[in-house]
XYZ file of C-alpha atoms in Angstrom:
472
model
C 9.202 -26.894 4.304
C 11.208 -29.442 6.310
C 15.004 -28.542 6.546
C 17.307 -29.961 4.178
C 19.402 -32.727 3.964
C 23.128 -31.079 3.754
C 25.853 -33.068 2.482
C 29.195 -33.226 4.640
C 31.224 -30.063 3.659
C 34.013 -31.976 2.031
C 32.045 -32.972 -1.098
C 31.334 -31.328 -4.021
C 27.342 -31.249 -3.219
C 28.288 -30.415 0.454
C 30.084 -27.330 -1.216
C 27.312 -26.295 -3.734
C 24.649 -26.805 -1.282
C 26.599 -24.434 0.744
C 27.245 -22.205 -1.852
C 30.647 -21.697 -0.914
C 33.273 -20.606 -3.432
C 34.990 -23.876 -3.643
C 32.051 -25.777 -4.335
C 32.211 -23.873 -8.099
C 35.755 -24.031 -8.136
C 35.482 -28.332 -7.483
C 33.056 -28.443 -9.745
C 34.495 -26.963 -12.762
C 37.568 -29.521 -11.915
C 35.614 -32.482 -11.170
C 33.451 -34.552 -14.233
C 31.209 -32.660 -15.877
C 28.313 -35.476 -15.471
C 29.077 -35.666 -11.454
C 29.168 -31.617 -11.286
C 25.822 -31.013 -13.285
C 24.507 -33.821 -10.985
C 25.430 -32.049 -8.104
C 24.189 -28.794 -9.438
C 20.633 -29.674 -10.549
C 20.066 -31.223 -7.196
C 20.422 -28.569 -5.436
C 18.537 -26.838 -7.697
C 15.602 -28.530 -7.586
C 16.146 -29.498 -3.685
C 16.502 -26.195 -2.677
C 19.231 -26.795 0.312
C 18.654 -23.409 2.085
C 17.657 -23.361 5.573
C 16.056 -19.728 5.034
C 15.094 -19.432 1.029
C 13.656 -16.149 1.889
C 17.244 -14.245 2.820
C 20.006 -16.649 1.772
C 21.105 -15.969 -2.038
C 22.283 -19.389 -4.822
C 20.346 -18.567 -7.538
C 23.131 -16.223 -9.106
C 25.935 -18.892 -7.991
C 23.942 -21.575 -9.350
C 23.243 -19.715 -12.999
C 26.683 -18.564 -13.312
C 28.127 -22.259 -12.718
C 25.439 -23.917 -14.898
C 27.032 -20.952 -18.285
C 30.147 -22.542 -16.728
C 29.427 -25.989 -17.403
C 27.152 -25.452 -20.324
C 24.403 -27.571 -18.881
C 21.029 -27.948 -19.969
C 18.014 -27.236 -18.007
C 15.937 -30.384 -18.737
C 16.345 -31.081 -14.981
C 14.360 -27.737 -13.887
C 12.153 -28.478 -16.836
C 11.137 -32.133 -15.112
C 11.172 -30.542 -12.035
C 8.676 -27.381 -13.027
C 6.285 -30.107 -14.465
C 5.946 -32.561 -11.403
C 2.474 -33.223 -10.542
C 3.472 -32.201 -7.168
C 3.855 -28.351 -8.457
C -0.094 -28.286 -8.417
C -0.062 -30.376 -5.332
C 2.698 -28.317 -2.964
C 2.352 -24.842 -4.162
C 4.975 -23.581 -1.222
C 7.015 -21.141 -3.035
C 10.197 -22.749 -1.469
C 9.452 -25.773 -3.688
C 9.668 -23.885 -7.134
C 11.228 -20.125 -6.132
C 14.756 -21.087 -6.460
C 14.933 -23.263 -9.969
C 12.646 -19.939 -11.390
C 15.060 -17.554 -9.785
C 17.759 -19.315 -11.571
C 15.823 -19.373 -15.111
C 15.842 -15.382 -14.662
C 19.095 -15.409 -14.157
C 20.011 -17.455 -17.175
C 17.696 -15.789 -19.266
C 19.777 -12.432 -18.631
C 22.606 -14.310 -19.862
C 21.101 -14.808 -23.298
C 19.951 -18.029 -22.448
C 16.509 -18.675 -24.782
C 15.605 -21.773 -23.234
C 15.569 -20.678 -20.091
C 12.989 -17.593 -21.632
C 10.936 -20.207 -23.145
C 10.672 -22.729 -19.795
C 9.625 -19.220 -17.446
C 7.180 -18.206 -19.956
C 5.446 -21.950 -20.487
C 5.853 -22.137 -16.777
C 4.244 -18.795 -16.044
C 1.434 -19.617 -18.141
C 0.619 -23.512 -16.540
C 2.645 -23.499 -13.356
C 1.061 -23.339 -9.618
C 3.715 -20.961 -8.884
C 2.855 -18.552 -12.009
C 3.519 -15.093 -9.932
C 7.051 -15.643 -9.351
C 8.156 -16.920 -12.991
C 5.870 -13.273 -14.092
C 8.116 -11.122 -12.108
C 10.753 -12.811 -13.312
C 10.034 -12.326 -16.386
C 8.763 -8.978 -16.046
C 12.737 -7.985 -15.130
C 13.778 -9.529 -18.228
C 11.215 -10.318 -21.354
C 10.181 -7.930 -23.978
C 6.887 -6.283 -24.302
C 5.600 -8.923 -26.895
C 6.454 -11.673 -24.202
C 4.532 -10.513 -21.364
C 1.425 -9.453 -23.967
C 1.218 -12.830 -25.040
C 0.911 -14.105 -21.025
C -2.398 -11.769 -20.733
C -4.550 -14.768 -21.880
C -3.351 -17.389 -19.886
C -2.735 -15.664 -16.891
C -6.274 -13.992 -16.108
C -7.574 -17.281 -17.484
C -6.885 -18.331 -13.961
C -9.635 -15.905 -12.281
C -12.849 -16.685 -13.484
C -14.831 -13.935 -14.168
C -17.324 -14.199 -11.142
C -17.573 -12.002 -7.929
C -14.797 -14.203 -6.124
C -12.546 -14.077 -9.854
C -12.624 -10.334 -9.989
C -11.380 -10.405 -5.726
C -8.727 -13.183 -6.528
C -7.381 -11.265 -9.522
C -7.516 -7.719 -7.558
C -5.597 -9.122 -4.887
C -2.751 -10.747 -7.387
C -2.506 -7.701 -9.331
C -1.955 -5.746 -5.863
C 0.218 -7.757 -3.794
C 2.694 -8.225 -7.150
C 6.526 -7.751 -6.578
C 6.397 -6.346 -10.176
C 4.000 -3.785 -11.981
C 4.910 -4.160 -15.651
C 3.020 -7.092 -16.988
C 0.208 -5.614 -15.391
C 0.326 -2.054 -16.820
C 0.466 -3.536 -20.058
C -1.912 -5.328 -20.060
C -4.125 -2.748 -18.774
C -3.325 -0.620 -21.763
C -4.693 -3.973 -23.750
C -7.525 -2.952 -25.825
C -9.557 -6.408 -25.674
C -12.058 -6.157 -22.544
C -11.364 -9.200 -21.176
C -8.109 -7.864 -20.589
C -7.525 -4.628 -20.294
C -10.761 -3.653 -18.828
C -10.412 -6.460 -16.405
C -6.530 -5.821 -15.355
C -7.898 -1.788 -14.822
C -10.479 -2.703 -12.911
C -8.414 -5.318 -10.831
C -5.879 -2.200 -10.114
C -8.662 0.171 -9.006
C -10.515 -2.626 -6.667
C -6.343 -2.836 -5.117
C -6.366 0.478 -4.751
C -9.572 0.838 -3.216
C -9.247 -2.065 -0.398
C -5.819 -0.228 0.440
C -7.515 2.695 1.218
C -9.977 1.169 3.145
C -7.390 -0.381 5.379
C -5.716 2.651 5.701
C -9.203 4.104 6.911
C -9.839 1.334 9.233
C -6.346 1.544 11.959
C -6.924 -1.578 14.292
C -3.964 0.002 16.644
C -3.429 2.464 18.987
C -5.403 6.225 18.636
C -4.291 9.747 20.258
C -5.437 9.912 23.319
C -4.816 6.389 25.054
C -3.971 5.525 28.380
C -1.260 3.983 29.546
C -3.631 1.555 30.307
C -5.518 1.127 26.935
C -1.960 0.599 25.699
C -1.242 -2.317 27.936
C -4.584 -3.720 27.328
C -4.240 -3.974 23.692
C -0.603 -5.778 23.992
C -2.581 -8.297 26.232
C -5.266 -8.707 23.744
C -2.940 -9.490 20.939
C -0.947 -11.624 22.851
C -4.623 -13.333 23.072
C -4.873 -13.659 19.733
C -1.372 -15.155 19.384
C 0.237 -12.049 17.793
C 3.016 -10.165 20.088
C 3.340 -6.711 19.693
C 5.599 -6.455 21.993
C 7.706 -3.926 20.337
C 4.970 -1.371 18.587
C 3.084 -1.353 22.056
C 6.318 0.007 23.603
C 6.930 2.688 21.059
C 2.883 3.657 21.699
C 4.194 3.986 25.323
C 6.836 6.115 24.618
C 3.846 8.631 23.100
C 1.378 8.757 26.001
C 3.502 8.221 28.891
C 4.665 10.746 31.270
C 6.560 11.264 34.426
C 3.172 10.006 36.537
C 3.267 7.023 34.602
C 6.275 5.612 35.376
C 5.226 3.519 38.779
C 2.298 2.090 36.908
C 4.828 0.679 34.287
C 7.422 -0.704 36.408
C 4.405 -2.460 38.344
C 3.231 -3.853 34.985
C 7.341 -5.117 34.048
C 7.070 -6.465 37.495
C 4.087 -8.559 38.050
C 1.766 -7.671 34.773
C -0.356 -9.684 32.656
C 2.003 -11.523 30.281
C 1.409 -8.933 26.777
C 1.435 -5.742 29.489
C 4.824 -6.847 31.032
C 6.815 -7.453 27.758
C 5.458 -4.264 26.578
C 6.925 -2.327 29.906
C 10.025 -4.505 29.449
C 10.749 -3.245 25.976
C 9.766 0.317 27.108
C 12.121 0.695 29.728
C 14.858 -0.788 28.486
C 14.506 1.664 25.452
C 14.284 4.452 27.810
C 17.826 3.082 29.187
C 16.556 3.259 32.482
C 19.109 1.150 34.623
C 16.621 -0.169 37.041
C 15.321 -2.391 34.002
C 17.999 -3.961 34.783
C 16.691 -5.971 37.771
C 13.116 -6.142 36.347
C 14.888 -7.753 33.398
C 17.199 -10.433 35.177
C 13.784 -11.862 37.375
C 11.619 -11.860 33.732
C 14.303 -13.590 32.291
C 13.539 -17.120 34.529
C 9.879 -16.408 34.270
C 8.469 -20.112 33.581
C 6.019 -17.830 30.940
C 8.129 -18.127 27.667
C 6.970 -14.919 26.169
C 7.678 -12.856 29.175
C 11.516 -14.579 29.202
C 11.809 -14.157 25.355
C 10.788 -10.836 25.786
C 12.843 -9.579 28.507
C 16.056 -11.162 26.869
C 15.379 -9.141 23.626
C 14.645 -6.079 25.395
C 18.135 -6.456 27.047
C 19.750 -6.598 23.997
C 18.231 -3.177 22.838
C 20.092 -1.451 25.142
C 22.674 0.515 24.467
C 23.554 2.536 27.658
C 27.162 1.674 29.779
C 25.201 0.226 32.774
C 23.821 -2.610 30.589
C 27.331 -3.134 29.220
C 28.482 -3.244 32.571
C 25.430 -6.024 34.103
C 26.329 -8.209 30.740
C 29.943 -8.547 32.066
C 28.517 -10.101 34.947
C 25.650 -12.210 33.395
C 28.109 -13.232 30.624
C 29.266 -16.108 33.384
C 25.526 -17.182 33.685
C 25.253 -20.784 32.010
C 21.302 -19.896 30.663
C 19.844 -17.786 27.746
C 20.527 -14.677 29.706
C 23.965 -15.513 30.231
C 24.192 -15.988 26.037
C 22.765 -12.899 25.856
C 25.081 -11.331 27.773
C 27.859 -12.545 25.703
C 26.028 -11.434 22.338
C 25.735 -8.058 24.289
C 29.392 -7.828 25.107
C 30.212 -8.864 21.166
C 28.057 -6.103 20.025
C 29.209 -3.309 22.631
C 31.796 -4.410 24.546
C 35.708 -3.588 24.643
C 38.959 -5.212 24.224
C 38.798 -5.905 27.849
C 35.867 -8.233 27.089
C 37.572 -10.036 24.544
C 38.199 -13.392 26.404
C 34.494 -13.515 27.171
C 33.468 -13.472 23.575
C 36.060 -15.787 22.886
C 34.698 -18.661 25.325
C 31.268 -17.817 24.610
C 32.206 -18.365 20.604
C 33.841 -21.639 21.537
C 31.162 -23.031 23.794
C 28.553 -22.127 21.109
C 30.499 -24.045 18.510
C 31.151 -27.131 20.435
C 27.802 -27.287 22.691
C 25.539 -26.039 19.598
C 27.205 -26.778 16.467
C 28.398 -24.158 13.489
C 25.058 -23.160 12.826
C 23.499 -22.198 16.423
C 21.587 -18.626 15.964
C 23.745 -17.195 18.527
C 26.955 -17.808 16.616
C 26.044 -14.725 14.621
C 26.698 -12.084 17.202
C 30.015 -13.745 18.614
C 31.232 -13.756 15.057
C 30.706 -10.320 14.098
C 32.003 -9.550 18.014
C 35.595 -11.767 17.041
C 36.196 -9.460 14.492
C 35.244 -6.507 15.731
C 37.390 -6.848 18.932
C 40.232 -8.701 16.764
C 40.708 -11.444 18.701
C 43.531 -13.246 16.712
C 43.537 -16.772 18.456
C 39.634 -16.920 17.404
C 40.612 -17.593 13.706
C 40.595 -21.359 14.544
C 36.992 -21.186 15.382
C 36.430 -18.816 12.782
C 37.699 -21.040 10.356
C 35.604 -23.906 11.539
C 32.160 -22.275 11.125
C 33.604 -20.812 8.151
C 33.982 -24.462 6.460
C 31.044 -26.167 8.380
C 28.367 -23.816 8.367
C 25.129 -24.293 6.399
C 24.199 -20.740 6.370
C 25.292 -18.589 3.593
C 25.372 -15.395 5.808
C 26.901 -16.758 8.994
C 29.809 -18.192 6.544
C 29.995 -14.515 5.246
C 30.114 -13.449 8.780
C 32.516 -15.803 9.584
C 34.651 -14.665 6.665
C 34.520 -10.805 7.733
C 36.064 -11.567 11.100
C 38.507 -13.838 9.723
C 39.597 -10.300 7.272
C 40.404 -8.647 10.657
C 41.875 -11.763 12.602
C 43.542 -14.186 10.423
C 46.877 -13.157 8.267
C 46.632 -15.864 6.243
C 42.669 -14.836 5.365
C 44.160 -13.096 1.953
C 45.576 -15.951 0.699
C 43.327 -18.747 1.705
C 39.694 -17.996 2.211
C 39.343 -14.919 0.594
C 40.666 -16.601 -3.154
C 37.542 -19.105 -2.613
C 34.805 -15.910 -1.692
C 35.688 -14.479 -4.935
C 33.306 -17.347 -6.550
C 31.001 -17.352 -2.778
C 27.058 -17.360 -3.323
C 27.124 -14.229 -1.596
C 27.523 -10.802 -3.075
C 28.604 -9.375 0.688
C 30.869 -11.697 0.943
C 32.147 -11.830 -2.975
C 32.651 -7.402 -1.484
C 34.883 -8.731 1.283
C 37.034 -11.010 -1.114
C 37.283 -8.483 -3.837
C 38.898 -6.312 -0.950
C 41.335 -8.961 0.529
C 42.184 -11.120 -2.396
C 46.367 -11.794 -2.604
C 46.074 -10.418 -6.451
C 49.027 -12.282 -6.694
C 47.085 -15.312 -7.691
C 46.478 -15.864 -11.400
C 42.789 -17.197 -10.999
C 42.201 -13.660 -8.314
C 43.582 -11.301 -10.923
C 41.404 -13.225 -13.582
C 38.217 -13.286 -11.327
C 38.356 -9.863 -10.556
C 38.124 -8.885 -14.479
C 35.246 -11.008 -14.903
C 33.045 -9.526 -11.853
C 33.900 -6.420 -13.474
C 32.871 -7.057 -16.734
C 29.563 -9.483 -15.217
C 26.671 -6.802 -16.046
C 24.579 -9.041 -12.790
C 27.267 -8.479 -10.088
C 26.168 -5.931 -7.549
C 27.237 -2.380 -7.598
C 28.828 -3.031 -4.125
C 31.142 -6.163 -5.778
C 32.488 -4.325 -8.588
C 33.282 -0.837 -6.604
C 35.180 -3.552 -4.455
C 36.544 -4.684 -7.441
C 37.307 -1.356 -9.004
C 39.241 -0.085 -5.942
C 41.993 -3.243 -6.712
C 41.975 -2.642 -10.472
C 41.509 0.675 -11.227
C 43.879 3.406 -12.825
C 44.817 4.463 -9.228
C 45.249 0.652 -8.073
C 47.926 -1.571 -8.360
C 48.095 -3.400 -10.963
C 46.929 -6.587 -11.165
């Protein structure tokens, strides 16, 4: 999936693309034509830059209720001739999350479109656990048909339909219909289930890692032979390590974080550094200009496992460095460090901003880091990635830190996170709020009454509106 297009963060797609609060708030102000326009393109151009962990669907149900829109959009959309053609789940995966969602509001069209979809649509798994979270018995009976109609019953049929019925998010479509009494069905779902659980077992008989009794040795070797491959296991052959190492063992691994073969000397890397032993330290500074990528990737990320003083201590000084160590460092010090590091963090936040805009991957740690250490004169910054950022959970981040560092947080930002994309961050605002805003004090009653808010949102909300709370 190539990354979206993201409208400038002062217009109302800019906000709903975002997901931000105000982009609901704008929209329920602005035309109702130009706001469902804005809605059903992001919709159906999902605008996330990582679909997998960043949350709209919720945000974009609840606003479409709000603006009682019609789904004819999602419907065009779910019957491109592309669906069949680009069957990434990223194309499809957010409009059918949002059908779910609507169809636990009541809404029957939305029902109807995931169950049409479920039984035509290239992306037919996702709409069924959908609907398995929400239809009735009858619904998902009547899918049996059309949905093993999609495995022909051959050798390669019965595999196909074994490995769909196993590697589902959700059982209940298919438990049904293996209590179906037609053959074709329920015969064929049972079977299916018993060929899952079979090749599961097999794997399970069949370990391609690590077995008592390794060397050291046999445990660098098969790091190097992934690495081969093109898989790192960087991290699980260091934990084998910790296992079948002893005391004798411990030149033969700093030789290997020294000078090994590439997959040996991450492996010793991550080791030692877990074992906090400070003369990592040194191993990990030269690994960390190695001209092999892996091995400087490696030794970075091993630093920032550690947790013992002496590594707190060596990130004050690399903190100054102007390379990945040096951000490393800072990330380090954000994570671990004290209020004495606090104009460290601060520079490093600012630097990140202006050299690598508001959504550079290290921003995360130097976020969390400004509010942990409550630097105050960060909330500029703060409020910058807050407003600019793409990413749903850096702008949640940002909005965290800017709870513990900017007074004017409970008036301002926090009135806009009540509506955010984001249940962590819809926690934060519930927490914050200045209830003495009419449209707070009228927010907080609806999350509380919203049967799909998280648990975590409405104990957030109950602890502002509750008998012992103030009221509101």
């Amino acid at each position: 999936m190539f990354d979206p297009f993201i409208a400038p963060s002062g217009t109302l797609l800019g906000l709903l693309q975002r997901g931000r609060g105000d982009g609901t708030l704008h929209a329920l102000a602005a035309p109702r034509p130009e706001a469902l326009a804005a809605l059903n393109h992001c919709v159906v151009s999902d605008p996330r830059h990582d679909w997998q962990v960043e949350n709209r669907s919720l945000y974009y149900a609840r606003l479409y209720l709000d603006l009682d829109g019609g789904i004819e959009e999602i419907e065009r959309h779910l019957a491109d001739p592309d669906d069949h053609a680009d069957t990434d789940d990223s194309r499809t995966g957010l409009a059918l999350s949002v059908l779910g969602h609507l169809a636990s509001y009541g809404r029957d069209d939305a029902l109807a479109l995931l169950r049409r979809y479920a039984a035509t649509g290239a992306n037919w798994a996702w709409a069924l656990d959908e609907l398995a979270l929400r239809d009735d018995d009858a619904g998902l009976r009547s899918l049996a048909a059309p949905v093993l109609g999609r495995f022909p019953a051959t050798e390669q049929g019965a595999a196909d339909l074994a490995v769909a019925v196993r590697d589902s998010f959700e059982p209940r479509p298919w438990r049904l219909w293996a209590d179906d009494p037609r053959d074709e069905v329920g015969a064929r779902v049972r079977a299916a289930t018993e060929q899952g659980s079979f090749d599961r077992w097999q794997r399970q008989m069949r370990p391609g890692g690590p077995r008592p009794g390794w060397s050291v040795q046999a445990v660098f070797d098969w790091a190097q032979q992934a690495l081969e491959r093109g898989s790192e296991l960087h991290v699980p052959a260091a934990r084998c390590l910790s296992a079948v190492a002893g005391p004798d063992d411990l030149h033969l691994i700093v030789e290997a974080a020294d000078s090994g073969p590439e997959g040996a000397r991450c492996a010793a890397l991550h080791y030692l550094a877990e074992a906090g032993d400070p003369t990592v330290l040194d191993l990990i500074e030269a690994a960390a200009i190695s001209p092999a990528r892996t091995v400087a990737d490696a030794a970075i990320a091993a630093f920032e496992r550690m947790t013992c003083d002496a590594a707190v201590e060596r990130a004050r000084r690399w903190a100054r460095r102007p390379d990945a160590l040096g951000s490393s460092a800072a990330g380090v010090l954000a994570c671990r460090g004290t209020a004495q590091d606090a104009p460290q963090v601060l520079g490093a936040l600012r630097e990140a901003v202006r050299g690598d805009g508001p959504d550079a991957p290290r921003l995360w740690t130097l976020v969390d880091g400004a509010g942990r250490l409550g630097i105050a004169c960060a909330a500029p910054v703060l409020r910058h990635v807050y407003r600019e950022t793409s990413s749903s959970h850096l702008r949640g981040r940002a909005a965290r830190a800017l709870a513990a560092t900017d007074p004017s947080f409970a008036t301002g930002f926090a009135v806009e996170c009540l509506w955010d994309c984001e249940e962590t961050t819809r926690e934060v605002a519930a927490l914050h709020a200045e209830t003495g805003d009419i449209r707070v004090a009228e927010r907080l009653r609806r999350l509380a009454a919203d049967p799909a808010e998280e648990a975590e949102v409405q104990t957030a909300v109950r602890s502002r509106i509750g008998p012992d709370a103030p009221a509101v």
